[in-house]
């Protein structure tokens, strides 16, 4: 294959870094952009450039926002008594997609990981502690991921933040909806057994 | 789902216009870009911006280049007697990927389409006519796509450009490599029968 122009090669390389985009997909995207009118391509460059300039993290919860405090934190119709603690801003979006959940969130910014040198000081634990001083919070749902580090983080937070009148809960773990039991790993099945509930 | 910041929404919309990228993939890419360091994202914006500024079409053949004449046209090791006529610049890349093909190309920029109002004047036919005045060209491979419009364009070009000493050929059409006969449409099977060849 003849050498492609440098700008095209750079674009293919950059697009190829995006999640789920392989070399061939990146080429296809780059060729489509090149075949478009320059005016149709400019908005993409603008959006990428504006992204980090305009979008930051909510001062209260750490979710994405282009204001100081995000729309979830300022929404008066949300349940103030429940706080859902997640690892990353995208986890907020995942929970919001479920539809019926109307609590507030707190984004840690990661999980504790001694191996990667991530200590409580590297996460937004101080902000969480401060929010728990708000008397209205009655339940903290620890929705970190069901990994060793996620479990350890949830356990750690439930210990150091324990206070009267606040219940710490952990999201349910077990076989996923539509999941096949013979494909589930033994760790998941063990969690599913531990998390069994009486049939109403 | 809460309203996402405007810059994030715009980025998701723009990424979603790329070929093969649906809403969820576009979101995943946008969130990945947002989670990256600004310095790691800037090269993508730069590459998109530079694309149309730096990459143009080869003056001779119409393939992508950032110089006046592309590396294929200036490559002295290429076979000057064979010219492969294609619709779009990406078709050149497809043929180059086959590896062994060392001819030169001519990019029309599309196919004749009375319905879309695309006439010979809208394609690079004048440039092709001029190149055929070069005495060294002995074969013109018409490699337009195997569609009604592609066939008509190939037929038209073979008629108006006919001249002594130049052979016009059409790329082989039939069942693709690895294709299953019972899945091939009847048009393809008809072409495969018409294009049958004696076994050596």
PDB file of N, CA and C in Angstrom, chain B residues 45-112:
ATOM      1  N   UNK B  45      -8.088  16.437  17.448  1.00  0.00           N
ATOM      2  CA  UNK B  45      -8.665  17.678  16.916  1.00  0.00           C
ATOM      3  C   UNK B  45      -7.763  18.260  15.837  1.00  0.00           C
ATOM      4  N   UNK B  46      -6.452  18.235  16.087  1.00  0.00           N
ATOM      5  CA  UNK B  46      -5.485  18.753  15.110  1.00  0.00           C
ATOM      6  C   UNK B  46      -5.567  17.988  13.795  1.00  0.00           C
ATOM      7  N   UNK B  47      -5.611  16.665  13.905  1.00  0.00           N
ATOM      8  CA  UNK B  47      -5.611  15.833  12.698  1.00  0.00           C
ATOM      9  C   UNK B  47      -6.862  16.084  11.870  1.00  0.00           C
ATOM     10  N   UNK B  48      -8.013  16.234  12.554  1.00  0.00           N
ATOM     11  CA  UNK B  48      -9.261  16.499  11.827  1.00  0.00           C
ATOM     12  C   UNK B  48      -9.173  17.858  11.142  1.00  0.00           C
ATOM     13  N   UNK B  49      -8.603  18.846  11.865  1.00  0.00           N
ATOM     14  CA  UNK B  49      -8.491  20.198  11.311  1.00  0.00           C
ATOM     15  C   UNK B  49      -7.539  20.228  10.119  1.00  0.00           C
ATOM     16  N   UNK B  50      -6.402  19.513  10.250  1.00  0.00           N
ATOM     17  CA  UNK B  50      -5.381  19.538   9.197  1.00  0.00           C
ATOM     18  C   UNK B  50      -5.820  18.790   7.945  1.00  0.00           C
ATOM     19  N   UNK B  51      -6.730  17.816   8.125  1.00  0.00           N
ATOM     20  CA  UNK B  51      -7.059  16.885   7.052  1.00  0.00           C
ATOM     21  C   UNK B  51      -7.322  17.569   5.712  1.00  0.00           C
ATOM     22  N   UNK B  52      -8.319  18.442   5.671  1.00  0.00           N
ATOM     23  CA  UNK B  52      -8.674  19.065   4.395  1.00  0.00           C
ATOM     24  C   UNK B  52      -7.701  20.162   3.987  1.00  0.00           C
ATOM     25  N   UNK B  53      -6.950  20.679   4.954  1.00  0.00           N
ATOM     26  CA  UNK B  53      -5.957  21.700   4.614  1.00  0.00           C
ATOM     27  C   UNK B  53      -4.793  21.054   3.877  1.00  0.00           C
ATOM     28  N   UNK B  54      -4.358  19.893   4.356  1.00  0.00           N
ATOM     29  CA  UNK B  54      -3.124  19.295   3.840  1.00  0.00           C
ATOM     30  C   UNK B  54      -3.333  18.256   2.752  1.00  0.00           C
ATOM     31  N   UNK B  55      -4.470  17.549   2.834  1.00  0.00           N
ATOM     32  CA  UNK B  55      -4.637  16.454   1.881  1.00  0.00           C
ATOM     33  C   UNK B  55      -5.518  16.894   0.714  1.00  0.00           C
ATOM     34  N   UNK B  56      -5.011  16.780  -0.467  1.00  0.00           N
ATOM     35  CA  UNK B  56      -5.773  17.103  -1.665  1.00  0.00           C
ATOM     36  C   UNK B  56      -5.729  15.936  -2.621  1.00  0.00           C
ATOM     37  N   UNK B  57      -6.087  16.185  -3.874  1.00  0.00           N
ATOM     38  CA  UNK B  57      -6.094  15.117  -4.860  1.00  0.00           C
ATOM     39  C   UNK B  57      -4.919  15.286  -5.814  1.00  0.00           C
ATOM     40  N   UNK B  58      -4.318  14.183  -6.216  1.00  0.00           N
ATOM     41  CA  UNK B  58      -3.197  14.169  -7.147  1.00  0.00           C
ATOM     42  C   UNK B  58      -3.622  14.824  -8.468  1.00  0.00           C
ATOM     43  N   UNK B  59      -2.790  15.715  -8.980  1.00  0.00           N
ATOM     44  CA  UNK B  59      -3.108  16.425 -10.225  1.00  0.00           C
ATOM     45  C   UNK B  59      -3.240  15.472 -11.405  1.00  0.00           C
ATOM     46  N   UNK B  60      -2.515  14.364 -11.336  1.00  0.00           N
ATOM     47  CA  UNK B  60      -2.525  13.430 -12.460  1.00  0.00           C
ATOM     48  C   UNK B  60      -3.658  12.418 -12.351  1.00  0.00           C
ATOM     49  N   UNK B  61      -3.734  11.734 -11.202  1.00  0.00           N
ATOM     50  CA  UNK B  61      -4.654  10.596 -11.133  1.00  0.00           C
ATOM     51  C   UNK B  61      -5.878  10.835 -10.243  1.00  0.00           C
ATOM     52  N   UNK B  62      -5.836  11.825  -9.359  1.00  0.00           N
ATOM     53  CA  UNK B  62      -6.993  12.094  -8.514  1.00  0.00           C
ATOM     54  C   UNK B  62      -7.009  11.339  -7.201  1.00  0.00           C
ATOM     55  N   UNK B  63      -5.908  10.623  -6.894  1.00  0.00           N
ATOM     56  CA  UNK B  63      -5.809   9.918  -5.599  1.00  0.00           C
ATOM     57  C   UNK B  63      -5.363  10.916  -4.522  1.00  0.00           C
ATOM     58  N   UNK B  64      -5.571  10.569  -3.260  1.00  0.00           N
ATOM     59  CA  UNK B  64      -5.193  11.460  -2.165  1.00  0.00           C
ATOM     60  C   UNK B  64      -3.689  11.702  -2.133  1.00  0.00           C
ATOM     61  N   UNK B  65      -3.297  12.928  -1.904  1.00  0.00           N
ATOM     62  CA  UNK B  65      -1.886  13.231  -1.735  1.00  0.00           C
ATOM     63  C   UNK B  65      -1.719  14.555  -1.022  1.00  0.00           C
ATOM     64  N   UNK B  66      -0.575  14.752  -0.389  1.00  0.00           N
ATOM     65  CA  UNK B  66      -0.282  16.064   0.184  1.00  0.00           C
ATOM     66  C   UNK B  66       0.814  16.765  -0.633  1.00  0.00           C
ATOM     67  N   UNK B  67       1.089  16.203  -1.818  1.00  0.00           N
ATOM     68  CA  UNK B  67       1.990  16.873  -2.759  1.00  0.00           C
ATOM     69  C   UNK B  67       1.171  17.154  -4.023  1.00  0.00           C
ATOM     70  N   UNK B  68       1.771  17.744  -5.018  1.00  0.00           N
ATOM     71  CA  UNK B  68       1.032  18.008  -6.259  1.00  0.00           C
ATOM     72  C   UNK B  68       0.679  16.721  -6.986  1.00  0.00           C
ATOM     73  N   UNK B  69       1.678  15.829  -7.092  1.00  0.00           N
ATOM     74  CA  UNK B  69       1.477  14.555  -7.767  1.00  0.00           C
ATOM     75  C   UNK B  69       1.763  13.441  -6.757  1.00  0.00           C
ATOM     76  N   UNK B  70       0.942  12.409  -6.752  1.00  0.00           N
ATOM     77  CA  UNK B  70       1.027  11.389  -5.693  1.00  0.00           C
ATOM     78  C   UNK B  70       2.211  10.437  -5.907  1.00  0.00           C
ATOM     79  N   UNK B  71       2.601   9.705  -4.856  1.00  0.00           N
ATOM     80  CA  UNK B  71       3.749   8.792  -4.957  1.00  0.00           C
ATOM     81  C   UNK B  71       3.544   7.675  -5.981  1.00  0.00           C
ATOM     82  N   UNK B  72       2.293   7.292  -6.245  1.00  0.00           N
ATOM     83  CA  UNK B  72       2.065   6.220  -7.224  1.00  0.00           C
ATOM     84  C   UNK B  72       2.404   6.726  -8.629  1.00  0.00           C
ATOM     85  N   UNK B  73       1.952   7.942  -8.939  1.00  0.00           N
ATOM     86  CA  UNK B  73       2.203   8.494 -10.284  1.00  0.00           C
ATOM     87  C   UNK B  73       3.691   8.761 -10.524  1.00  0.00           C
ATOM     88  N   UNK B  74       4.434   9.049  -9.454  1.00  0.00           N
ATOM     89  CA  UNK B  74       5.849   9.375  -9.640  1.00  0.00           C
ATOM     90  C   UNK B  74       6.761   8.168  -9.425  1.00  0.00           C
ATOM     91  N   UNK B  75       6.149   7.003  -9.105  1.00  0.00           N
ATOM     92  CA  UNK B  75       6.946   5.805  -8.839  1.00  0.00           C
ATOM     93  C   UNK B  75       7.435   5.212 -10.165  1.00  0.00           C
ATOM     94  N   UNK B  76       8.740   5.251 -10.428  1.00  0.00           N
ATOM     95  CA  UNK B  76       9.239   4.776 -11.732  1.00  0.00           C
ATOM     96  C   UNK B  76       9.118   3.266 -11.903  1.00  0.00           C
ATOM     97  N   UNK B  77       8.912   2.521 -10.789  1.00  0.00           N
ATOM     98  CA  UNK B  77       8.848   1.062 -10.912  1.00  0.00           C
ATOM     99  C   UNK B  77       7.454   0.576 -11.326  1.00  0.00           C
ATOM    100  N   UNK B  78       6.508   1.489 -11.456  1.00  0.00           N
ATOM    101  CA  UNK B  78       5.145   1.092 -11.833  1.00  0.00           C
ATOM    102  C   UNK B  78       5.052   0.812 -13.335  1.00  0.00           C
ATOM    103  N   UNK B  79       4.132  -0.077 -13.673  1.00  0.00           N
ATOM    104  CA  UNK B  79       3.897  -0.415 -15.070  1.00  0.00           C
ATOM    105  C   UNK B  79       3.152   0.740 -15.752  1.00  0.00           C
ATOM    106  N   UNK B  80       3.832   1.405 -16.698  1.00  0.00           N
ATOM    107  CA  UNK B  80       3.227   2.569 -17.353  1.00  0.00           C
ATOM    108  C   UNK B  80       2.234   2.191 -18.431  1.00  0.00           C
ATOM    109  N   UNK B  81       2.193   0.907 -18.779  1.00  0.00           N
ATOM    110  CA  UNK B  81       1.333   0.515 -19.902  1.00  0.00           C
ATOM    111  C   UNK B  81      -0.094   0.194 -19.452  1.00  0.00           C
ATOM    112  N   UNK B  82      -0.294   0.045 -18.140  1.00  0.00           N
ATOM    113  CA  UNK B  82      -1.631  -0.320 -17.642  1.00  0.00           C
ATOM    114  C   UNK B  82      -2.188   0.802 -16.768  1.00  0.00           C
ATOM    115  N   UNK B  83      -3.418   1.208 -17.063  1.00  0.00           N
ATOM    116  CA  UNK B  83      -4.084   2.242 -16.286  1.00  0.00           C
ATOM    117  C   UNK B  83      -5.377   1.654 -15.734  1.00  0.00           C
ATOM    118  N   UNK B  84      -5.536   1.739 -14.419  1.00  0.00           N
ATOM    119  CA  UNK B  84      -6.722   1.176 -13.771  1.00  0.00           C
ATOM    120  C   UNK B  84      -7.665   2.327 -13.399  1.00  0.00           C
ATOM    121  N   UNK B  85      -8.838   2.353 -14.006  1.00  0.00           N
ATOM    122  CA  UNK B  85      -9.788   3.451 -13.797  1.00  0.00           C
ATOM    123  C   UNK B  85     -10.766   3.074 -12.690  1.00  0.00           C
ATOM    124  N   UNK B  86     -10.797   3.879 -11.618  1.00  0.00           N
ATOM    125  CA  UNK B  86     -11.683   3.586 -10.485  1.00  0.00           C
ATOM    126  C   UNK B  86     -12.597   4.773 -10.214  1.00  0.00           C
ATOM    127  N   UNK B  87     -13.592   4.522  -9.351  1.00  0.00           N
ATOM    128  CA  UNK B  87     -14.542   5.598  -9.034  1.00  0.00           C
ATOM    129  C   UNK B  87     -13.977   6.592  -8.034  1.00  0.00           C
ATOM    130  N   UNK B  88     -13.492   6.071  -6.899  1.00  0.00           N
ATOM    131  CA  UNK B  88     -13.125   6.947  -5.790  1.00  0.00           C
ATOM    132  C   UNK B  88     -11.694   6.674  -5.309  1.00  0.00           C
ATOM    133  N   UNK B  89     -11.083   7.649  -4.613  1.00  0.00           N
ATOM    134  CA  UNK B  89      -9.720   7.445  -4.109  1.00  0.00           C
ATOM    135  C   UNK B  89      -9.573   6.203  -3.226  1.00  0.00           C
ATOM    136  N   UNK B  90     -10.613   5.882  -2.433  1.00  0.00           N
ATOM    137  CA  UNK B  90     -10.486   4.698  -1.562  1.00  0.00           C
ATOM    138  C   UNK B  90     -10.378   3.414  -2.364  1.00  0.00           C
ATOM    139  N   UNK B  91     -10.884   3.422  -3.607  1.00  0.00           N
ATOM    140  CA  UNK B  91     -10.761   2.225  -4.445  1.00  0.00           C
ATOM    141  C   UNK B  91      -9.293   1.939  -4.765  1.00  0.00           C
ATOM    142  N   UNK B  92      -8.503   3.006  -4.893  1.00  0.00           N
ATOM    143  CA  UNK B  92      -7.064   2.834  -5.124  1.00  0.00           C
ATOM    144  C   UNK B  92      -6.458   2.053  -3.960  1.00  0.00           C
ATOM    145  N   UNK B  93      -6.849   2.454  -2.748  1.00  0.00           N
ATOM    146  CA  UNK B  93      -6.312   1.784  -1.556  1.00  0.00           C
ATOM    147  C   UNK B  93      -6.708   0.311  -1.560  1.00  0.00           C
ATOM    148  N   UNK B  94      -7.963   0.032  -1.953  1.00  0.00           N
ATOM    149  CA  UNK B  94      -8.431  -1.358  -2.000  1.00  0.00           C
ATOM    150  C   UNK B  94      -7.581  -2.183  -2.969  1.00  0.00           C
ATOM    151  N   UNK B  95      -7.287  -1.635  -4.157  1.00  0.00           N
ATOM    152  CA  UNK B  95      -6.470  -2.377  -5.117  1.00  0.00           C
ATOM    153  C   UNK B  95      -5.023  -2.501  -4.639  1.00  0.00           C
ATOM    154  N   UNK B  96      -4.508  -1.454  -4.006  1.00  0.00           N
ATOM    155  CA  UNK B  96      -3.125  -1.502  -3.510  1.00  0.00           C
ATOM    156  C   UNK B  96      -2.975  -2.561  -2.432  1.00  0.00           C
ATOM    157  N   UNK B  97      -4.051  -2.798  -1.679  1.00  0.00           N
ATOM    158  CA  UNK B  97      -4.008  -3.810  -0.618  1.00  0.00           C
ATOM    159  C   UNK B  97      -3.819  -5.211  -1.173  1.00  0.00           C
ATOM    160  N   UNK B  98      -4.201  -5.419  -2.434  1.00  0.00           N
ATOM    161  CA  UNK B  98      -4.051  -6.759  -3.005  1.00  0.00           C
ATOM    162  C   UNK B  98      -2.578  -7.124  -3.118  1.00  0.00           C
ATOM    163  N   UNK B  99      -1.708  -6.109  -3.112  1.00  0.00           N
ATOM    164  CA  UNK B  99      -0.273  -6.381  -3.028  1.00  0.00           C
ATOM    165  C   UNK B  99       0.451  -6.414  -4.351  1.00  0.00           C
ATOM    166  N   UNK B 100       0.064  -7.309  -5.238  1.00  0.00           N
ATOM    167  CA  UNK B 100       0.872  -7.531  -6.437  1.00  0.00           C
ATOM    168  C   UNK B 100       0.616  -6.589  -7.602  1.00  0.00           C
ATOM    169  N   UNK B 101      -0.384  -5.727  -7.475  1.00  0.00           N
ATOM    170  CA  UNK B 101      -0.791  -4.898  -8.604  1.00  0.00           C
ATOM    171  C   UNK B 101       0.084  -3.649  -8.686  1.00  0.00           C
ATOM    172  N   UNK B 102       0.833  -3.488  -9.786  1.00  0.00           N
ATOM    173  CA  UNK B 102       1.813  -2.389  -9.861  1.00  0.00           C
ATOM    174  C   UNK B 102       1.515  -1.446 -11.015  1.00  0.00           C
ATOM    175  N   UNK B 103       0.234  -1.242 -11.327  1.00  0.00           N
ATOM    176  CA  UNK B 103      -0.122  -0.331 -12.413  1.00  0.00           C
ATOM    177  C   UNK B 103      -0.325   1.072 -11.854  1.00  0.00           C
ATOM    178  N   UNK B 104      -0.739   1.983 -12.716  1.00  0.00           N
ATOM    179  CA  UNK B 104      -1.119   3.321 -12.272  1.00  0.00           C
ATOM    180  C   UNK B 104      -2.647   3.394 -12.256  1.00  0.00           C
ATOM    181  N   UNK B 105      -3.156   4.453 -11.648  1.00  0.00           N
ATOM    182  CA  UNK B 105      -4.611   4.591 -11.490  1.00  0.00           C
ATOM    183  C   UNK B 105      -5.121   5.875 -12.112  1.00  0.00           C
ATOM    184  N   UNK B 106      -6.438   5.893 -12.299  1.00  0.00           N
ATOM    185  CA  UNK B 106      -7.107   7.139 -12.648  1.00  0.00           C
ATOM    186  C   UNK B 106      -8.441   7.157 -11.906  1.00  0.00           C
ATOM    187  N   UNK B 107      -8.627   8.186 -11.075  1.00  0.00           N
ATOM    188  CA  UNK B 107      -9.832   8.274 -10.251  1.00  0.00           C
ATOM    189  C   UNK B 107     -10.845   9.181 -10.944  1.00  0.00           C
ATOM    190  N   UNK B 108     -12.030   8.631 -11.237  1.00  0.00           N
ATOM    191  CA  UNK B 108     -13.067   9.410 -11.925  1.00  0.00           C
ATOM    192  C   UNK B 108     -13.741  10.418 -10.994  1.00  0.00           C
ATOM    193  N   UNK B 109     -13.867  10.035  -9.739  1.00  0.00           N
ATOM    194  CA  UNK B 109     -14.587  10.891  -8.784  1.00  0.00           C
ATOM    195  C   UNK B 109     -16.064  10.557  -8.710  1.00  0.00           C
ATOM    196  N   UNK B 110     -16.441   9.392  -9.239  1.00  0.00           N
ATOM    197  CA  UNK B 110     -17.844   8.977  -9.187  1.00  0.00           C
ATOM    198  C   UNK B 110     -18.205   8.146 -10.403  1.00  0.00           C
ATOM    199  N   UNK B 111     -19.503   7.939 -10.605  1.00  0.00           N
ATOM    200  CA  UNK B 111     -19.986   7.219 -11.790  1.00  0.00           C
ATOM    201  C   UNK B 111     -21.061   8.068 -12.458  1.00  0.00           C
ATOM    202  N   UNK B 112     -21.277   7.804 -13.731  1.00  0.00           N
ATOM    203  CA  UNK B 112     -22.352   8.490 -14.456  1.00  0.00           C
ATOM    204  C   UNK B 112     -23.682   8.129 -13.821  1.00  0.00           C
TER     205      UNK B 112
END
